[in-house]
PDB file of C-alpha atoms in Angstrom:
ATOM      1  CA  GLY A   1      76.049  93.565  98.860  1.00  0.00           C
ATOM      2  CA  GLN A   2      79.596  93.172  97.607  1.00  0.00           C
ATOM      3  CA  GLN A   3      81.185  89.760  97.868  1.00  0.00           C
ATOM      4  CA  LEU A   4      84.808  88.807  97.871  1.00  0.00           C
ATOM      5  CA  ASN A   5      85.941  85.323  96.931  1.00  0.00           C
ATOM      6  CA  GLN A   6      89.382  84.502  98.277  1.00  0.00           C
ATOM      7  CA  SER A   7      91.278  81.407  97.189  1.00  0.00           C
ATOM      8  CA  PRO A   8      92.627  79.048  98.142  1.00  0.00           C
ATOM      9  CA  GLN A   9      90.972  78.631 101.517  1.00  0.00           C
ATOM     10  CA  SER A  10      94.085  76.915 102.872  1.00  0.00           C
ATOM     11  CA  MET A  11      97.577  76.083 101.707  1.00  0.00           C
ATOM     12  CA  PHE A  12     100.094  73.574 103.005  1.00  0.00           C
ATOM     13  CA  ILE A  13     103.605  74.289 101.741  1.00  0.00           C
ATOM     14  CA  GLN A  14     107.190  73.545 102.616  1.00  0.00           C
ATOM     15  CA  GLU A  15     109.589  76.186 103.816  1.00  0.00           C
ATOM     16  CA  GLY A  16     111.263  77.958 100.899  1.00  0.00           C
ATOM     17  CA  GLU A  17     108.315  77.570  98.491  1.00  0.00           C
ATOM     18  CA  ASP A  18     106.606  80.496  96.807  1.00  0.00           C
ATOM     19  CA  VAL A  19     102.937  81.216  97.585  1.00  0.00           C
ATOM     20  CA  SER A  20     100.220  82.707  95.484  1.00  0.00           C
ATOM     21  CA  MET A  21      96.674  83.653  96.501  1.00  0.00           C
ATOM     22  CA  ASN A  22      93.972  85.856  95.026  1.00  0.00           C
ATOM     23  CA  CYS A  23      90.711  87.647  95.602  1.00  0.00           C
ATOM     24  CA  THR A  24      87.926  88.332  93.140  1.00  0.00           C
ATOM     25  CA  SER A  25      85.065  90.702  93.560  1.00  0.00           C
ATOM     26  CA  SER A  26      81.587  90.869  92.046  1.00  0.00           C
ATOM     27  CA  SER A  27      82.002  94.605  91.672  1.00  0.00           C
ATOM     28  CA  ILE A  28      84.702  97.194  91.071  1.00  0.00           C
ATOM     29  CA  PHE A  29      86.949  98.292  93.925  1.00  0.00           C
ATOM     30  CA  ASN A  30      88.941 101.494  94.301  1.00  0.00           C
ATOM     31  CA  THR A  31      91.201 100.118  96.942  1.00  0.00           C
ATOM     32  CA  TRP A  32      92.654  96.678  97.679  1.00  0.00           C
ATOM     33  CA  LEU A  33      94.320  95.794 100.951  1.00  0.00           C
ATOM     34  CA  TRP A  34      96.099  92.712 102.163  1.00  0.00           C
ATOM     35  CA  TYR A  35      96.263  91.832 105.869  1.00  0.00           C
ATOM     36  CA  LYS A  36      97.946  89.021 107.806  1.00  0.00           C
ATOM     37  CA  GLN A  37      96.519  87.646 111.023  1.00  0.00           C
ATOM     38  CA  ASP A  38      98.703  85.632 113.451  1.00  0.00           C
ATOM     39  CA  PRO A  39      96.848  83.090 115.613  1.00  0.00           C
ATOM     40  CA  GLY A  40      94.865  84.838 118.399  1.00  0.00           C
ATOM     41  CA  GLU A  41      95.834  88.303 117.255  1.00  0.00           C
ATOM     42  CA  GLY A  42      94.385  91.162 115.191  1.00  0.00           C
ATOM     43  CA  PRO A  43      95.177  91.535 111.514  1.00  0.00           C
ATOM     44  CA  VAL A  44      98.113  93.663 110.407  1.00  0.00           C
ATOM     45  CA  LEU A  45      98.202  95.590 107.195  1.00  0.00           C
ATOM     46  CA  LEU A  46     100.734  94.232 104.709  1.00  0.00           C
ATOM     47  CA  ILE A  47     100.120  96.087 101.462  1.00  0.00           C
ATOM     48  CA  ALA A  48      97.677  98.720 100.221  1.00  0.00           C
ATOM     49  CA  LEU A  49      96.909  99.217  96.516  1.00  0.00           C
ATOM     50  CA  TYR A  50      95.097 102.248  95.089  1.00  0.00           C
ATOM     51  CA  LYS A  51      95.459 102.115  91.328  1.00  0.00           C
ATOM     52  CA  ALA A  52      94.461  99.538  88.687  1.00  0.00           C
ATOM     53  CA  GLY A  53      97.522  97.657  87.478  1.00  0.00           C
ATOM     54  CA  GLU A  54      99.601  98.754  90.476  1.00  0.00           C
ATOM     55  CA  LEU A  55     102.255  96.262  91.650  1.00  0.00           C
ATOM     56  CA  THR A  56     103.622  96.836  95.110  1.00  0.00           C
ATOM     57  CA  SER A  57     106.229  94.965  97.121  1.00  0.00           C
ATOM     58  CA  ASN A  58     106.915  94.756 100.856  1.00  0.00           C
ATOM     59  CA  GLY A  59     109.978  92.599 101.364  1.00  0.00           C
ATOM     60  CA  ARG A  60     109.169  89.111 100.112  1.00  0.00           C
ATOM     61  CA  LEU A  61     105.555  90.012  99.548  1.00  0.00           C
ATOM     62  CA  THR A  62     104.215  91.376  96.240  1.00  0.00           C
ATOM     63  CA  ALA A  63     100.630  92.363  95.579  1.00  0.00           C
ATOM     64  CA  GLN A  64      98.903  93.525  92.434  1.00  0.00           C
ATOM     65  CA  PHE A  65      95.719  95.485  91.814  1.00  0.00           C
ATOM     66  CA  GLY A  66      94.024  93.742  88.831  1.00  0.00           C
ATOM     67  CA  ILE A  67      93.419  95.648  85.649  1.00  0.00           C
ATOM     68  CA  THR A  68      89.700  94.928  85.714  1.00  0.00           C
ATOM     69  CA  ARG A  69      89.559  96.388  89.321  1.00  0.00           C
ATOM     70  CA  LYS A  70      87.695  93.268  90.343  1.00  0.00           C
ATOM     71  CA  ASP A  71      90.653  91.234  91.577  1.00  0.00           C
ATOM     72  CA  SER A  72      93.914  91.332  93.443  1.00  0.00           C
ATOM     73  CA  PHE A  73      96.805  88.946  93.927  1.00  0.00           C
ATOM     74  CA  LEU A  74      99.308  88.330  96.717  1.00  0.00           C
ATOM     75  CA  ASN A  75     102.592  86.428  96.270  1.00  0.00           C
ATOM     76  CA  ILE A  76     105.054  85.448  98.900  1.00  0.00           C
ATOM     77  CA  SER A  77     108.492  84.341  97.807  1.00  0.00           C
ATOM     78  CA  ALA A  78     110.736  81.879  99.654  1.00  0.00           C
ATOM     79  CA  SER A  79     108.347  81.243 102.559  1.00  0.00           C
ATOM     80  CA  ILE A  80     109.667  81.078 106.113  1.00  0.00           C
ATOM     81  CA  PRO A  81     108.051  79.749 109.313  1.00  0.00           C
ATOM     82  CA  SER A  82     106.832  83.183 110.413  1.00  0.00           C
ATOM     83  CA  ASP A  83     104.698  83.490 107.311  1.00  0.00           C
ATOM     84  CA  VAL A  84     102.251  81.073 108.908  1.00  0.00           C
ATOM     85  CA  GLY A  85      98.853  82.685 109.528  1.00  0.00           C
ATOM     86  CA  ILE A  86      95.683  83.787 107.828  1.00  0.00           C
ATOM     87  CA  TYR A  87      95.893  86.244 104.948  1.00  0.00           C
ATOM     88  CA  PHE A  88      92.861  88.469 104.273  1.00  0.00           C
ATOM     89  CA  CYS A  89      92.129  90.618 101.275  1.00  0.00           C
ATOM     90  CA  ALA A  90      89.877  93.606 101.690  1.00  0.00           C
ATOM     91  CA  GLY A  91      88.358  95.949  99.155  1.00  0.00           C
ATOM     92  CA  GLN A  92      86.767  99.334  99.250  1.00  0.00           C
ATOM     93  CA  GLY A  93      84.430 100.356  96.486  1.00  0.00           C
ATOM     94  CA  LEU A  94      83.624 103.681  94.826  1.00  0.00           C
ATOM     95  CA  GLY A  95      82.351 106.330  97.211  1.00  0.00           C
ATOM     96  CA  ASN A  96      84.591 105.276 100.140  1.00  0.00           C
ATOM     97  CA  GLU A  97      82.088 102.917 101.642  1.00  0.00           C
ATOM     98  CA  LYS A  98      83.107 100.439 104.316  1.00  0.00           C
ATOM     99  CA  LEU A  99      85.644  97.671 103.641  1.00  0.00           C
ATOM    100  CA  THR A 100      84.571  94.237 102.501  1.00  0.00           C
ATOM    101  CA  PHE A 101      86.791  91.374 103.686  1.00  0.00           C
ATOM    102  CA  GLY A 102      87.509  88.086 102.026  1.00  0.00           C
ATOM    103  CA  THR A 103      87.152  84.840 103.996  1.00  0.00           C
ATOM    104  CA  GLY A 104      90.935  84.359 104.327  1.00  0.00           C
ATOM    105  CA  THR A 105      93.637  82.004 103.185  1.00  0.00           C
ATOM    106  CA  ARG A 106      95.196  79.939 105.964  1.00  0.00           C
ATOM    107  CA  LEU A 107      98.886  79.288 105.274  1.00  0.00           C
ATOM    108  CA  THR A 108     100.587  76.364 106.979  1.00  0.00           C
ATOM    109  CA  ILE A 109     104.199  75.419 106.547  1.00  0.00           C
ATOM    110  CA  ILE A 110     105.007  71.724 106.698  1.00  0.00           C
ATOM    111  CA  PRO A 111     108.272  70.904 108.471  1.00  0.00           C
TER     112      PRO A 111
ATOM    113  CA  ASP B   1     104.010 103.277 121.825  1.00  0.00           C
ATOM    114  CA  GLY B   2     100.809 104.138 119.950  1.00  0.00           C
ATOM    115  CA  GLY B   3      98.284 101.447 119.404  1.00  0.00           C
ATOM    116  CA  ILE B   4      94.919  99.897 120.189  1.00  0.00           C
ATOM    117  CA  THR B   5      94.176  98.088 123.424  1.00  0.00           C
ATOM    118  CA  GLN B   6      91.402  95.566 123.869  1.00  0.00           C
ATOM    119  CA  SER B   7      90.639  94.029 127.196  1.00  0.00           C
ATOM    120  CA  PRO B   8      90.210  91.429 128.405  1.00  0.00           C
ATOM    121  CA  LYS B   9      91.836  88.963 125.978  1.00  0.00           C
ATOM    122  CA  TYR B  10      89.404  86.183 127.029  1.00  0.00           C
ATOM    123  CA  LEU B  11      85.950  86.671 128.406  1.00  0.00           C
ATOM    124  CA  PHE B  12      83.448  84.140 129.643  1.00  0.00           C
ATOM    125  CA  ARG B  13      79.751  84.843 130.323  1.00  0.00           C
ATOM    126  CA  LYS B  14      76.604  83.009 131.057  1.00  0.00           C
ATOM    127  CA  GLU B  15      73.794  83.156 128.508  1.00  0.00           C
ATOM    128  CA  GLY B  16      71.368  86.009 129.189  1.00  0.00           C
ATOM    129  CA  GLN B  17      74.012  88.406 130.588  1.00  0.00           C
ATOM    130  CA  ASN B  18      75.084  91.567 128.873  1.00  0.00           C
ATOM    131  CA  VAL B  19      78.831  92.000 128.518  1.00  0.00           C
ATOM    132  CA  THR B  20      80.934  95.071 127.517  1.00  0.00           C
ATOM    133  CA  LEU B  21      84.188  94.766 125.563  1.00  0.00           C
ATOM    134  CA  SER B  22      86.700  97.594 125.978  1.00  0.00           C
ATOM    135  CA  CYS B  23      88.623  99.264 123.112  1.00  0.00           C
ATOM    136  CA  GLU B  24      91.029 102.169 123.608  1.00  0.00           C
ATOM    137  CA  GLN B  25      93.353 103.836 121.093  1.00  0.00           C
ATOM    138  CA  ASN B  26      96.072 106.420 121.491  1.00  0.00           C
ATOM    139  CA  LEU B  27      96.703 106.935 117.790  1.00  0.00           C
ATOM    140  CA  ASN B  28      94.529 110.064 117.648  1.00  0.00           C
ATOM    141  CA  HIS B  29      92.419 108.412 115.031  1.00  0.00           C
ATOM    142  CA  ASP B  30      88.986 109.821 114.252  1.00  0.00           C
ATOM    143  CA  ALA B  31      87.259 106.616 113.210  1.00  0.00           C
ATOM    144  CA  MET B  32      86.809 103.430 115.173  1.00  0.00           C
ATOM    145  CA  TYR B  33      85.176 100.101 114.227  1.00  0.00           C
ATOM    146  CA  TRP B  34      84.021  96.814 115.721  1.00  0.00           C
ATOM    147  CA  TYR B  35      84.296  93.576 113.732  1.00  0.00           C
ATOM    148  CA  ARG B  36      83.255  90.069 114.531  1.00  0.00           C
ATOM    149  CA  GLN B  37      85.281  87.080 113.343  1.00  0.00           C
ATOM    150  CA  ASP B  38      83.948  83.526 113.151  1.00  0.00           C
ATOM    151  CA  PRO B  39      85.979  80.479 111.982  1.00  0.00           C
ATOM    152  CA  GLY B  40      86.162  80.295 108.212  1.00  0.00           C
ATOM    153  CA  GLN B  41      84.495  83.626 107.688  1.00  0.00           C
ATOM    154  CA  GLY B  42      85.730  87.063 106.840  1.00  0.00           C
ATOM    155  CA  LEU B  43      85.513  89.952 109.205  1.00  0.00           C
ATOM    156  CA  ARG B  44      81.968  91.324 109.558  1.00  0.00           C
ATOM    157  CA  LEU B  45      81.333  94.923 110.598  1.00  0.00           C
ATOM    158  CA  ILE B  46      79.161  95.418 113.660  1.00  0.00           C
ATOM    159  CA  TYR B  47      79.310  99.171 114.311  1.00  0.00           C
ATOM    160  CA  TYR B  48      81.542 102.067 113.303  1.00  0.00           C
ATOM    161  CA  SER B  49      82.042 105.677 114.447  1.00  0.00           C
ATOM    162  CA  GLN B  50      83.621 108.411 112.412  1.00  0.00           C
ATOM    163  CA  ILE B  51      83.477 111.113 115.087  1.00  0.00           C
ATOM    164  CA  VAL B  52      82.778 111.441 118.767  1.00  0.00           C
ATOM    165  CA  ASN B  53      79.112 111.134 119.819  1.00  0.00           C
ATOM    166  CA  ASP B  54      78.186 109.595 116.447  1.00  0.00           C
ATOM    167  CA  PHE B  55      78.090 105.997 115.239  1.00  0.00           C
ATOM    168  CA  GLN B  56      76.446 103.919 112.527  1.00  0.00           C
ATOM    169  CA  LYS B  57      75.306 100.303 112.331  1.00  0.00           C
ATOM    170  CA  GLY B  58      77.361  97.923 110.257  1.00  0.00           C
ATOM    171  CA  ASP B  59      76.218  94.723 108.594  1.00  0.00           C
ATOM    172  CA  ILE B  60      75.412  92.746 111.794  1.00  0.00           C
ATOM    173  CA  ALA B  61      74.435  95.318 114.444  1.00  0.00           C
ATOM    174  CA  GLU B  62      71.461  93.393 115.917  1.00  0.00           C
ATOM    175  CA  GLY B  63      72.068  92.453 119.518  1.00  0.00           C
ATOM    176  CA  TYR B  64      74.948  94.884 119.936  1.00  0.00           C
ATOM    177  CA  SER B  65      75.262  98.456 121.176  1.00  0.00           C
ATOM    178  CA  VAL B  66      78.123 100.986 121.274  1.00  0.00           C
ATOM    179  CA  SER B  67      78.941 104.446 122.587  1.00  0.00           C
ATOM    180  CA  ARG B  68      81.583 107.008 121.542  1.00  0.00           C
ATOM    181  CA  GLU B  69      81.821 109.558 124.336  1.00  0.00           C
ATOM    182  CA  LYS B  70      85.562 110.097 123.881  1.00  0.00           C
ATOM    183  CA  LYS B  71      87.768 110.016 120.825  1.00  0.00           C
ATOM    184  CA  GLU B  72      90.021 107.315 122.222  1.00  0.00           C
ATOM    185  CA  SER B  73      87.293 104.925 123.473  1.00  0.00           C
ATOM    186  CA  PHE B  74      84.700 102.803 121.683  1.00  0.00           C
ATOM    187  CA  PRO B  75      83.213 100.142 123.972  1.00  0.00           C
ATOM    188  CA  LEU B  76      80.974  97.386 122.553  1.00  0.00           C
ATOM    189  CA  THR B  77      78.134  95.832 124.554  1.00  0.00           C
ATOM    190  CA  VAL B  78      76.985  92.351 123.578  1.00  0.00           C
ATOM    191  CA  THR B  79      73.420  92.129 124.795  1.00  0.00           C
ATOM    192  CA  SER B  80      71.372  89.052 125.650  1.00  0.00           C
ATOM    193  CA  ALA B  81      69.429  89.712 122.397  1.00  0.00           C
ATOM    194  CA  GLN B  82      72.460  88.579 120.363  1.00  0.00           C
ATOM    195  CA  LYS B  83      71.577  84.973 119.349  1.00  0.00           C
ATOM    196  CA  ASN B  84      75.054  83.668 118.889  1.00  0.00           C
ATOM    197  CA  PRO B  85      77.533  85.851 120.747  1.00  0.00           C
ATOM    198  CA  THR B  86      80.496  83.454 121.033  1.00  0.00           C
ATOM    199  CA  ALA B  87      83.121  84.835 118.653  1.00  0.00           C
ATOM    200  CA  PHE B  88      86.394  86.680 118.345  1.00  0.00           C
ATOM    201  CA  TYR B  89      85.836  90.476 118.463  1.00  0.00           C
ATOM    202  CA  LEU B  90      88.216  92.918 116.850  1.00  0.00           C
ATOM    203  CA  CYS B  91      88.367  96.662 117.383  1.00  0.00           C
ATOM    204  CA  ALA B  92      90.017  98.840 114.731  1.00  0.00           C
ATOM    205  CA  SER B  93      90.683 102.469 114.043  1.00  0.00           C
ATOM    206  CA  SER B  94      91.620 104.632 111.064  1.00  0.00           C
ATOM    207  CA  ILE B  95      92.902 108.193 110.562  1.00  0.00           C
ATOM    208  CA  GLN B  96      89.874 109.120 108.522  1.00  0.00           C
ATOM    209  CA  GLY B  97      86.456 107.518 108.530  1.00  0.00           C
ATOM    210  CA  LEU B  98      86.310 104.879 105.792  1.00  0.00           C
ATOM    211  CA  ALA B  99      88.419 106.802 103.279  1.00  0.00           C
ATOM    212  CA  GLY B 100      91.712 105.085 102.237  1.00  0.00           C
ATOM    213  CA  GLY B 101      90.724 101.891 103.984  1.00  0.00           C
ATOM    214  CA  ARG B 102      93.819 101.609 106.204  1.00  0.00           C
ATOM    215  CA  LEU B 103      92.548  99.994 109.377  1.00  0.00           C
ATOM    216  CA  TYR B 104      94.708  99.400 112.444  1.00  0.00           C
ATOM    217  CA  PHE B 105      93.450  96.484 114.520  1.00  0.00           C
ATOM    218  CA  GLY B 106      93.650  95.691 118.204  1.00  0.00           C
ATOM    219  CA  PRO B 107      94.677  92.242 119.533  1.00  0.00           C
ATOM    220  CA  GLY B 108      91.054  91.087 119.915  1.00  0.00           C
ATOM    221  CA  THR B 109      88.803  89.726 122.611  1.00  0.00           C
ATOM    222  CA  ARG B 110      87.579  86.125 122.545  1.00  0.00           C
ATOM    223  CA  LEU B 111      84.099  85.953 124.028  1.00  0.00           C
ATOM    224  CA  THR B 112      82.632  82.631 125.085  1.00  0.00           C
ATOM    225  CA  VAL B 113      78.992  82.512 126.178  1.00  0.00           C
ATOM    226  CA  THR B 114      77.679  79.254 127.714  1.00  0.00           C
TER     227      THR B 114
END
């Protein structure tokens, strides 16, 4: 089946730093989604991307749908303490089959 | 407020017992899903339902069962046949089944089996 490689697995940064993470797929996706999960809670949708090359922002978050349709990137600018959590990418292939989730990037802010 | 409710938040069971996890949504969504989350792994799909009285197996359905008798409810039973049931279980819903990919998740139920 489809596989999503998400990197890095974890990040330790200082408040105010910018963050970059990415997902790569073994096959083409029609849709890329980025979710954030706070500890002990369900994931919340941050950004949805539907077109190759698309660049979409949500406040300090910016995500891009890769031109090859096999990757996506998420950037967070000027990180703040509430950015702590696990960020998941998810992709949906041709034919609207079920979502495939990445393994997550755990973001920790060092005081 | 519209949303997805999962109860209880924490559940403890003895090995060999079946246990049912509740999921209710008042978003009027057609599709509902159950995912399992283990540390360091992505979300894995257990079962999904696109309409009432119909559901399909996901990637890891063995040892689980579901029902969809009402649009707003999609309970998951973890049976004694599930070899490693301790995990965090997430229920989700979407306006349309699978299309568009926009899932709305509940707060999750952490199941511990000893």
